[in-house]
Short mmCIF file of C-alpha atoms in Angstrom, two decimals:
data_model
loop_
_atom_site.label_atom_id
_atom_site.label_comp_id
_atom_site.label_asym_id
_atom_site.label_seq_id
_atom_site.Cartn_x
_atom_site.Cartn_y
_atom_site.Cartn_z
CA MET A 1 2.17 -7.02 -3.99
CA LYS A 2 1.79 -5.10 -0.98
CA SER A 3 2.11 -1.40 -0.38
CA THR A 4 1.92 1.07 2.16
CA PRO A 5 -0.01 3.83 0.45
CA ASN A 6 0.14 6.53 3.28
CA ARG A 7 3.62 5.83 4.11
CA LYS A 8 6.32 9.24 2.91
CA PRO A 9 9.26 7.86 1.70
CA PRO A 10 12.19 7.51 4.57
CA GLU A 11 14.04 10.63 2.70
CA ILE A 12 11.00 12.53 2.57
CA GLU A 13 10.18 12.80 6.16
CA ASP A 14 14.43 12.69 7.06
CA GLY A 15 14.25 16.01 4.47
CA ALA A 16 11.49 17.55 6.23
CA ALA A 17 12.47 16.87 9.96
CA ALA A 18 16.10 18.62 9.51
CA LEU A 19 14.68 21.74 7.81
CA ALA A 20 12.21 21.56 10.80
CA LYS A 21 15.20 21.19 13.53
CA ALA A 22 17.32 23.68 11.54
CA LEU A 23 14.54 26.32 12.05
CA LEU A 24 14.20 25.36 15.87
CA GLN A 25 18.14 25.63 16.29
CA ASN A 26 18.04 28.92 14.37
CA GLU A 27 15.76 30.50 16.30
CA HIS A 28 17.54 29.49 19.78
CA ALA A 29 20.69 30.86 18.40
CA LYS A 30 18.88 34.39 17.61
CA SER A 31 17.28 34.33 21.25
CA LEU A 32 20.67 33.89 22.89
CA VAL A 33 22.48 36.79 20.20
CA ALA A 34 19.37 38.85 21.00
CA ASN A 35 19.74 38.46 24.88
CA ALA A 36 23.62 38.77 24.52
CA ALA A 37 22.86 41.89 22.36
CA ALA A 38 20.75 43.16 25.30
CA GLU A 39 23.18 42.27 27.93
CA LEU A 40 25.84 44.09 26.00
CA SER A 41 23.55 47.41 25.80
CA THR A 42 23.21 47.37 29.28
CA VAL A 43 26.47 47.00 30.29
CA ASN A 44 27.75 49.39 28.03
CA ALA A 45 25.15 52.20 29.67
CA VAL A 46 26.30 51.62 32.85
CA LEU A 47 29.75 51.90 31.89
CA LYS A 48 28.87 55.28 30.24
CA HIS A 49 27.08 56.38 33.39
CA GLU A 50 29.60 55.47 35.72
CA LEU A 51 32.58 57.06 33.54
CA ASP A 52 30.76 59.96 32.94
CA GLN A 53 30.96 61.66 36.59
CA LYS A 54 34.72 61.18 35.97
CA GLN A 55 37.20 62.00 33.61
CA LEU A 56 37.77 59.04 31.15
CA ILE A 57 40.95 57.42 30.62
CA PRO A 58 41.93 57.04 27.04
CA ALA A 59 41.97 53.54 27.53
CA VAL A 60 39.19 53.16 29.07
CA HIS A 61 37.52 55.22 26.66
CA THR A 62 38.39 52.89 23.69
CA ALA A 63 37.29 49.83 25.48
CA ILE A 64 33.68 51.25 25.64
CA GLU A 65 33.75 51.87 22.24
CA LYS A 66 35.02 48.70 21.44
CA SER A 67 31.98 47.08 23.25
CA ALA A 68 29.93 49.21 21.56
CA ASP A 69 31.04 47.84 17.88
CA VAL A 70 30.68 44.81 19.62
CA GLU A 71 27.01 45.14 20.37
CA ASP A 72 26.48 46.53 16.63
CA LYS A 73 27.88 43.36 15.07
CA VAL A 74 26.07 41.26 17.42
CA LEU A 75 22.72 43.42 16.67
CA GLN A 76 23.47 42.78 12.89
CA VAL A 77 23.89 38.75 13.24
CA SER A 78 20.49 38.93 14.97
CA GLU A 79 18.70 40.45 12.03
CA ARG A 80 20.60 38.21 9.78
CA LEU A 81 19.45 35.28 11.86
CA ALA A 82 15.89 36.81 11.84
CA ALA A 83 16.33 36.52 7.96
CA VAL A 84 17.56 33.31 7.70
CA ASN A 85 14.86 32.18 10.28
CA ARG A 86 12.39 34.23 7.72
CA THR A 87 13.54 31.67 5.05
CA LEU A 88 13.42 28.42 6.61
CA GLU A 89 9.60 29.01 7.34
CA VAL A 90 9.20 29.41 3.86
CA GLU A 91 11.29 26.56 3.29
CA VAL A 92 9.55 24.53 6.01
CA ARG A 93 5.69 25.41 4.92
CA GLY A 94 7.05 24.44 1.43
CA ARG A 95 8.43 21.03 2.08
CA ILE A 96 5.38 20.34 4.33
CA MET A 97 3.17 21.17 1.03
CA LEU A 98 5.50 19.10 -1.19
CA ASP A 99 4.89 16.30 1.33
CA HIS A 100 1.59 16.39 1.26
CA GLN A 101 1.35 16.80 -2.61
CA LEU A 102 3.74 13.40 -2.84
CA ALA A 103 1.38 11.61 -0.02
CA ALA A 104 -1.74 11.62 -2.30
CA ALA A 105 0.37 11.27 -5.33
CA ASN A 106 1.64 7.79 -3.71
CA GLU A 107 -2.02 7.34 -2.76
CA GLN A 108 -3.19 7.54 -6.21
CA GLY A 109 -0.66 5.63 -7.33
CA ASP A 110 -1.17 2.66 -5.49
CA ALA A 111 -5.09 2.94 -5.97
CA ALA A 112 -3.95 2.97 -9.94
CA ARG A 113 -1.96 0.01 -9.15
CA HIS A 114 -4.23 -2.09 -7.47
CA ALA A 115 -7.32 -1.02 -9.80
CA ALA A 116 -5.16 -2.28 -12.97
CA PHE A 117 -4.46 -5.64 -11.57
CA HIS A 118 -7.66 -6.09 -9.13
CA ASP A 119 -11.45 -7.09 -10.15
CA GLY A 120 -13.32 -4.13 -9.30
CA LEU A 121 -16.12 -6.35 -8.10
CA THR A 122 -15.05 -8.67 -5.89
CA GLY A 123 -11.12 -7.49 -5.13
CA LEU A 124 -9.79 -10.19 -6.35
CA PRO A 125 -6.76 -10.76 -8.51
CA ASN A 126 -8.08 -9.98 -11.90
CA ARG A 127 -6.86 -12.18 -14.78
CA ALA A 128 -3.63 -10.32 -15.72
CA LEU A 129 -2.26 -10.61 -12.34
CA PHE A 130 -2.99 -14.43 -11.86
CA GLU A 131 -1.22 -15.02 -15.33
CA ASP A 132 1.73 -13.09 -14.09
CA ARG A 133 1.93 -15.18 -11.16
CA LEU A 134 1.52 -18.36 -12.93
CA LYS A 135 4.45 -17.55 -14.93
CA HIS A 136 6.48 -16.89 -12.08
CA ALA A 137 5.42 -19.80 -10.17
CA LEU A 138 6.10 -22.21 -13.37
CA ALA A 139 9.52 -20.99 -13.93
CA GLN A 140 10.08 -21.32 -10.14
CA ALA A 141 8.84 -24.92 -10.61
CA GLU A 142 10.87 -25.54 -13.27
CA ARG A 143 14.06 -24.50 -11.45
CA HIS A 144 13.44 -26.24 -8.32
CA GLY A 145 11.23 -29.16 -9.43
CA TRP A 146 8.25 -28.14 -7.64
CA ASN A 147 4.94 -29.60 -8.40
CA LEU A 148 2.16 -26.64 -9.19
CA ALA A 149 -1.85 -27.04 -9.75
CA VAL A 150 -4.61 -24.88 -11.77
CA MET A 151 -8.02 -25.33 -10.67
CA PHE A 152 -11.03 -23.89 -12.66
CA VAL A 153 -13.79 -22.88 -10.87
CA ASP A 154 -17.10 -22.24 -12.78
CA LEU A 155 -20.32 -21.38 -10.75
CA ASP A 156 -23.57 -23.56 -11.28
CA ALA A 157 -27.01 -21.79 -11.94
CA PHE A 158 -25.80 -18.38 -11.90
CA LYS A 159 -27.27 -17.25 -14.68
CA VAL A 160 -30.72 -17.88 -12.86
CA ILE A 161 -29.84 -15.58 -10.26
CA ASN A 162 -29.29 -12.54 -12.32
CA ASP A 163 -32.43 -13.46 -14.65
CA THR A 164 -34.56 -13.77 -12.08
CA HIS A 165 -33.51 -10.89 -9.60
CA GLY A 166 -31.03 -8.81 -11.67
CA HIS A 167 -27.41 -7.81 -12.07
CA ASP A 168 -27.24 -6.35 -8.12
CA ALA A 169 -28.36 -9.64 -6.91
CA GLY A 170 -26.16 -11.44 -8.81
CA ASP A 171 -23.13 -8.84 -7.82
CA ARG A 172 -23.85 -9.59 -4.39
CA VAL A 173 -23.38 -13.38 -4.70
CA LEU A 174 -20.06 -12.91 -6.34
CA GLN A 175 -18.85 -10.91 -4.05
CA THR A 176 -19.83 -12.97 -1.05
CA ILE A 177 -18.37 -16.65 -3.00
CA ALA A 178 -15.10 -14.24 -3.69
CA VAL A 179 -14.75 -14.30 -0.10
CA ARG A 180 -15.51 -17.93 0.76
CA LEU A 181 -13.16 -19.14 -1.90
CA ARG A 182 -10.21 -17.01 -0.67
CA ASN A 183 -10.88 -18.27 2.63
CA SER A 184 -10.95 -21.90 1.01
CA ILE A 185 -7.12 -21.45 -0.13
CA ARG A 186 -3.91 -20.95 1.61
CA THR A 187 -2.19 -17.72 1.85
CA ASP A 188 0.36 -17.89 -1.11
CA ASP A 189 -2.12 -19.47 -2.89
CA THR A 190 -4.22 -17.05 -5.53
CA ILE A 191 -7.89 -17.24 -6.31
CA CYS A 192 -9.02 -14.80 -9.50
CA ARG A 193 -11.86 -14.11 -10.85
CA TYR A 194 -11.37 -14.66 -14.39
CA GLY A 195 -14.62 -13.30 -16.04
CA GLY A 196 -18.18 -13.29 -15.09
CA ASP A 197 -19.03 -16.52 -13.13
CA GLU A 198 -15.50 -18.05 -13.62
CA PHE A 199 -12.67 -17.83 -11.03
CA LEU A 200 -9.32 -19.70 -11.52
CA CYS A 201 -7.13 -20.82 -8.08
CA LEU A 202 -3.45 -21.48 -8.29
CA MET A 203 -2.21 -23.68 -5.91
CA LEU A 204 1.74 -23.85 -5.29
CA GLU A 205 3.92 -26.67 -3.83
CA THR A 206 1.04 -29.45 -4.41
CA ARG A 207 2.54 -32.90 -3.92
CA ASP A 208 -0.85 -35.45 -3.11
CA PRO A 209 -3.44 -35.29 -5.89
CA LYS A 210 -5.64 -36.27 -2.91
CA ASP A 211 -5.00 -32.77 -1.00
CA LEU A 212 -6.09 -31.09 -4.57
CA ILE A 213 -9.24 -32.92 -4.18
CA SER A 214 -10.25 -32.25 -0.53
CA ILE A 215 -9.42 -28.68 -1.00
CA ALA A 216 -11.72 -28.56 -4.32
CA GLU A 217 -14.42 -29.85 -2.37
CA LYS A 218 -14.13 -27.54 0.32
CA MET A 219 -14.31 -25.07 -1.99
CA VAL A 220 -17.65 -26.68 -3.71
CA ASN A 221 -19.24 -26.99 -0.10
CA ALA A 222 -18.43 -22.94 0.62
CA VAL A 223 -19.84 -22.19 -2.36
CA GLN A 224 -22.96 -24.08 -2.38
CA VAL A 225 -24.10 -22.53 1.08
CA PRO A 226 -27.02 -20.04 0.50
CA CYS A 227 -26.26 -16.41 0.04
CA GLN A 228 -28.16 -13.87 2.18
CA VAL A 229 -28.66 -10.98 -0.48
CA ARG A 230 -31.18 -8.42 -0.04
CA VAL A 231 -33.64 -8.19 -2.72
CA GLY A 232 -36.08 -4.69 -2.47
CA ASP A 233 -37.05 -5.09 1.19
CA ASP A 234 -36.41 -8.99 1.97
CA VAL A 235 -33.23 -10.73 2.51
CA ILE A 236 -33.44 -13.91 0.47
CA GLY A 237 -31.08 -17.13 0.44
CA LEU A 238 -29.69 -17.53 -3.09
CA ARG A 239 -27.87 -20.76 -3.73
CA VAL A 240 -25.30 -21.75 -6.41
CA GLY A 241 -23.24 -24.77 -7.11
CA ALA A 242 -19.85 -25.08 -8.77
CA SER A 243 -17.79 -27.37 -11.10
CA ILE A 244 -14.20 -27.70 -10.56
CA GLY A 245 -11.45 -28.75 -13.45
CA ILE A 246 -7.80 -29.27 -11.95
CA ALA A 247 -4.86 -29.37 -14.22
CA SER A 248 -1.04 -30.17 -12.55
CA PHE A 249 2.07 -29.25 -13.80
CA PRO A 250 4.15 -30.96 -15.57
CA GLN A 251 1.50 -33.48 -15.74
CA HIS A 252 -1.29 -31.59 -17.58
CA GLY A 253 1.08 -28.80 -18.99
CA THR A 254 3.96 -26.78 -19.34
CA THR A 255 2.87 -23.36 -19.91
CA PRO A 256 0.22 -21.33 -18.31
CA ALA A 257 -2.42 -21.53 -21.80
CA ASP A 258 -1.88 -25.35 -21.64
CA LEU A 259 -2.85 -25.26 -17.62
CA ILE A 260 -5.67 -22.98 -17.91
CA LYS A 261 -7.11 -25.08 -21.04
CA ASN A 262 -6.87 -28.23 -19.92
CA ALA A 263 -8.16 -27.38 -16.30
CA ASP A 264 -11.33 -25.37 -18.33
CA ALA A 265 -11.86 -29.00 -20.29
CA ALA A 266 -11.85 -30.47 -16.88
CA MET A 267 -14.42 -28.36 -15.29
CA TYR A 268 -16.78 -28.90 -18.17
CA ARG A 269 -16.51 -32.64 -17.78
CA ALA A 270 -17.05 -31.99 -14.05
CA LYS A 271 -20.18 -29.71 -14.79
CA GLN A 272 -21.55 -32.53 -17.28
CA GLY A 273 -20.84 -35.31 -14.61
CA ALA A 274 -21.87 -36.86 -11.33
CA SER A 275 -18.64 -35.51 -9.59
CA ARG A 276 -18.22 -31.83 -8.93
CA VAL A 277 -14.02 -31.73 -9.28
CA GLU A 278 -12.43 -33.53 -12.05
CA PHE A 279 -8.56 -33.61 -12.97
CA ALA A 280 -7.52 -32.97 -16.37
CA GLN A 281 -6.80 -35.91 -18.64
#
């Protein structure tokens, strides 16, 4: 689910641009009309001055009067254009303000949507988003005959860090582990924080179980590297381990609940045994 929070819809940008363009065109027209009125006024004044020295011919006198009427009408058009421009200026200012308000609302909406589907501490997808993606992936897998897998990742000895060094240190460790887990999977796969020190991973279009084992072992190795965390005035290395259970579709379940449950059970066997990674039975 990607988005661009600060991007305004095209119709908003086009509307504001059209208003601004119309205002510029009207300003240009107003300037032309005003110049024409000034030129007419000058011509009329010169004609009157020249003709005042002689006896006016009736036809010429009529032409001058008509020219004066045109001058008056041009001036009236100029005044109306000025009024239109003032209205357009108000509209442009209002549209710009509306654009800013809509952009702020969109940004707030994007932030709210992100918060609804992501873990506040690690930034990973949360349980709701994971289960939604799993449902969609299962529908695709059933339709196309694909395989997929769910990995249940549980951190070992994490409670000791919280009890010994405090929850702030524990939170820093979780944030570091979240980044490592996310970097251990493919772009199209999903890692989520399921709760506490538990993570779930959705692996799409899996084929060879050996590949799943290889990815899980990569996760275990990444997790157990010491996390450099500031505690008080010191930076110390805090280490946790990981146990991972794997459930594959369709062998170990065909619903989200069954796959998660069976991956969880496999994780507990891994935690109790010598191996850090176990498949569901």
